[in-house]
Amino acid sequence: VERLLGERLEDGGWNCEAERGSVRSSFDTTINVLDGLLEYERATGGTDATKEARRSGEEYLLKRSLYRRLSTGEPADHKYLWLINPSRFHYHVLRGLDYFRSMSLLTGGKPDPRLGEAIEYLRSRQLEDGTWPLDRTPTGRIWFEIDDGEGKPSKWVTLGALRILDWWDQNQD
């Protein structure tokens, strides 16, 4: 935890390439650190420093609507809009939204309105049968198949999308 606190970049997030000179945070590294800090907080209650670091990483993502470049407003990477299972270390909008759902459930906070664009994107990806598709399966070992393949409805992506939308909808005034 101390290492993560010391590796936060000026823009509020993290980048695993910082040791090689990167001065800008990355979505991928930031979400992984946020997951870790949230679990640390869940297990120990956290500290003022870890909570502040977590909030700065969240702000990094929120300022970018979870997937946009701050400089141009364009998607930072088209892959961030893919619905992926399993996530592994990869960032994507569904993973970002699920992080904010988990954080809100832990802290009791309401969803940030800046998540709205990502929520609407998620809604737009729902198929006519009420499911969501699997866009990509990252390379690596799969212990058992849960989905029918890329481009087909995904049980796991659908579960995640429904949990996020239920959380979002229940917290709208």
Short mmCIF file of C-alpha atoms in Angstrom, two decimals:
data_model
loop_
_atom_site.label_atom_id
_atom_site.label_comp_id
_atom_site.label_asym_id
_atom_site.label_seq_id
_atom_site.Cartn_x
_atom_site.Cartn_y
_atom_site.Cartn_z
CA VAL A 1 0.00 0.00 0.00
CA GLU A 2 2.83 2.39 0.86
CA ARG A 3 4.39 1.71 -2.54
CA LEU A 4 1.12 2.48 -4.33
CA LEU A 5 0.71 5.71 -2.41
CA GLY A 6 4.22 6.73 -3.44
CA GLU A 7 3.69 5.90 -7.11
CA ARG A 8 0.60 8.03 -7.70
CA LEU A 9 1.17 10.48 -10.53
CA GLU A 10 0.36 14.19 -10.61
CA ASP A 11 -2.85 13.62 -12.61
CA GLY A 12 -4.24 11.46 -9.79
CA GLY A 13 -3.84 7.98 -11.24
CA TRP A 14 -1.12 5.42 -11.77
CA ASN A 15 0.93 4.00 -14.62
CA CYS A 16 3.09 0.88 -14.45
CA GLU A 17 5.43 2.60 -16.92
CA ALA A 18 6.20 5.45 -14.50
CA GLU A 19 9.48 3.78 -13.59
CA ARG A 20 10.43 4.14 -17.26
CA GLY A 21 9.55 7.82 -17.32
CA SER A 22 5.82 7.95 -18.04
CA VAL A 23 4.24 10.99 -16.42
CA ARG A 24 0.63 10.27 -17.43
CA SER A 25 -1.60 7.76 -15.73
CA SER A 26 -3.16 4.86 -17.58
CA PHE A 27 -6.69 3.53 -17.30
CA ASP A 28 -5.40 -0.06 -17.00
CA THR A 29 -2.99 0.57 -14.13
CA THR A 30 -5.31 2.98 -12.35
CA ILE A 31 -8.23 0.52 -12.23
CA ASN A 32 -5.96 -2.21 -10.88
CA VAL A 33 -4.66 0.07 -8.13
CA LEU A 34 -8.19 1.26 -7.33
CA ASP A 35 -9.35 -2.34 -6.98
CA GLY A 36 -6.47 -2.98 -4.59
CA LEU A 37 -7.07 0.15 -2.53
CA LEU A 38 -10.78 -0.61 -2.29
CA GLU A 39 -10.08 -4.14 -1.06
CA TYR A 40 -7.54 -2.76 1.42
CA GLU A 41 -10.20 -0.38 2.69
CA ARG A 42 -12.77 -3.18 2.89
CA ALA A 43 -10.36 -5.36 4.90
CA THR A 44 -8.84 -2.75 7.21
CA GLY A 45 -11.01 0.36 7.08
CA GLY A 46 -8.24 2.14 5.19
CA THR A 47 -6.37 5.25 6.23
CA ASP A 48 -6.87 8.90 5.39
CA ALA A 49 -3.99 8.59 2.90
CA THR A 50 -5.37 5.50 1.15
CA LYS A 51 -8.86 6.98 0.94
CA GLU A 52 -7.49 10.22 -0.51
CA ALA A 53 -5.42 8.27 -3.05
CA ARG A 54 -8.45 6.18 -3.99
CA ARG A 55 -10.53 9.31 -4.51
CA SER A 56 -7.82 10.87 -6.71
CA GLY A 57 -7.76 7.75 -8.91
CA GLU A 58 -11.55 7.81 -9.13
CA GLU A 59 -11.40 11.46 -10.14
CA TYR A 60 -8.88 10.57 -12.85
CA LEU A 61 -11.44 8.17 -14.38
CA LEU A 62 -14.48 10.38 -13.79
CA LYS A 63 -12.91 13.42 -15.48
CA ARG A 64 -12.53 11.19 -18.53
CA SER A 65 -16.09 9.77 -18.45
CA LEU A 66 -14.43 6.37 -17.78
CA TYR A 67 -13.02 6.03 -21.30
CA ARG A 68 -12.22 9.36 -22.97
CA ARG A 69 -9.02 11.29 -23.46
CA LEU A 70 -8.99 14.44 -21.38
CA SER A 71 -7.26 16.36 -24.19
CA THR A 72 -9.64 15.57 -27.08
CA GLY A 73 -12.72 13.89 -25.61
CA GLU A 74 -12.22 10.98 -27.99
CA PRO A 75 -12.13 7.42 -26.67
CA ALA A 76 -8.65 6.89 -25.24
CA ASP A 77 -8.61 3.39 -26.73
CA HIS A 78 -11.40 1.67 -28.66
CA LYS A 79 -10.74 -1.43 -26.54
CA TYR A 80 -12.09 0.39 -23.50
CA LEU A 81 -15.54 0.11 -25.07
CA TRP A 82 -15.31 -3.66 -25.51
CA LEU A 83 -17.24 -5.90 -23.15
CA ILE A 84 -14.59 -8.35 -21.95
CA ASN A 85 -14.59 -11.54 -19.93
CA PRO A 86 -12.50 -12.28 -17.97
CA SER A 87 -11.13 -8.80 -17.34
CA ARG A 88 -7.74 -9.89 -16.05
CA PHE A 89 -5.64 -6.71 -15.87
CA HIS A 90 -7.43 -5.02 -18.79
CA TYR A 91 -9.50 -1.89 -18.40
CA HIS A 92 -12.92 -1.56 -20.03
CA VAL A 93 -15.97 0.56 -19.32
CA LEU A 94 -17.90 -2.31 -17.71
CA ARG A 95 -15.02 -2.90 -15.28
CA GLY A 96 -14.84 0.81 -14.50
CA LEU A 97 -18.56 0.97 -13.79
CA ASP A 98 -18.40 -2.14 -11.63
CA TYR A 99 -15.60 -0.59 -9.60
CA PHE A 100 -17.74 2.48 -8.89
CA ARG A 101 -20.69 0.23 -7.96
CA SER A 102 -18.49 -1.70 -5.51
CA MET A 103 -17.03 1.48 -4.06
CA SER A 104 -20.49 2.99 -3.60
CA LEU A 105 -21.75 -0.13 -1.84
CA LEU A 106 -18.76 -0.03 0.53
CA THR A 107 -18.84 3.70 1.28
CA GLY A 108 -22.59 4.30 1.06
CA GLY A 109 -22.08 7.04 -1.50
CA LYS A 110 -24.45 7.80 -4.35
CA PRO A 111 -23.36 7.22 -7.96
CA ASP A 112 -21.48 10.16 -9.42
CA PRO A 113 -23.54 11.78 -12.21
CA ARG A 114 -20.42 11.78 -14.41
CA LEU A 115 -20.93 8.02 -14.79
CA GLY A 116 -24.06 8.76 -16.82
CA GLU A 117 -22.38 8.69 -20.23
CA ALA A 118 -20.80 5.30 -19.53
CA ILE A 119 -24.14 4.02 -18.21
CA GLU A 120 -25.89 5.10 -21.41
CA TYR A 121 -23.17 3.43 -23.47
CA LEU A 122 -23.73 0.22 -21.50
CA ARG A 123 -27.49 0.45 -22.09
CA SER A 124 -26.88 0.95 -25.81
CA ARG A 125 -25.01 -2.36 -26.00
CA GLN A 126 -27.93 -4.43 -24.70
CA LEU A 127 -29.21 -6.90 -27.27
CA GLU A 128 -32.87 -7.34 -28.17
CA ASP A 129 -33.11 -10.48 -26.03
CA GLY A 130 -32.01 -8.50 -22.93
CA THR A 131 -28.45 -9.82 -22.84
CA TRP A 132 -25.10 -8.20 -23.58
CA PRO A 133 -22.52 -9.57 -26.01
CA LEU A 134 -19.00 -10.74 -25.33
CA ASP A 135 -16.72 -8.59 -27.47
CA ARG A 136 -13.42 -10.12 -26.48
CA THR A 137 -11.84 -12.86 -24.42
CA PRO A 138 -8.27 -11.91 -23.46
CA THR A 139 -5.56 -14.43 -24.17
CA GLY A 140 -4.50 -16.68 -21.35
CA ARG A 141 -5.59 -19.82 -19.60
CA ILE A 142 -9.31 -20.40 -19.21
CA TRP A 143 -10.20 -22.97 -16.59
CA PHE A 144 -13.74 -23.40 -17.88
CA GLU A 145 -15.83 -21.78 -20.56
CA ILE A 146 -18.80 -19.77 -19.37
CA ASP A 147 -19.70 -18.03 -22.63
CA ASP A 148 -20.50 -19.24 -26.13
CA GLY A 149 -17.84 -17.09 -27.80
CA GLU A 150 -17.08 -13.60 -28.97
CA GLY A 151 -19.99 -11.78 -30.58
CA LYS A 152 -22.54 -13.95 -28.80
CA PRO A 153 -24.61 -13.18 -25.70
CA SER A 154 -22.50 -13.48 -22.56
CA LYS A 155 -23.85 -14.69 -19.24
CA TRP A 156 -21.01 -13.06 -17.34
CA VAL A 157 -21.15 -9.70 -19.13
CA THR A 158 -24.94 -9.70 -18.77
CA LEU A 159 -24.69 -10.37 -15.03
CA GLY A 160 -22.25 -7.49 -14.62
CA ALA A 161 -24.34 -5.12 -16.74
CA LEU A 162 -27.56 -5.96 -14.88
CA ARG A 163 -25.90 -5.48 -11.46
CA ILE A 164 -24.53 -2.10 -12.53
CA LEU A 165 -27.80 -0.88 -14.04
CA ASP A 166 -29.80 -2.08 -11.03
CA TRP A 167 -27.45 -0.18 -8.71
CA TRP A 168 -27.57 2.94 -10.90
CA ASP A 169 -31.36 2.91 -11.35
CA GLN A 170 -32.04 2.34 -7.64
CA ASN A 171 -29.93 5.38 -6.78
CA GLN A 172 -31.50 7.87 -9.17
CA ASP A 173 -33.89 10.41 -7.68
#
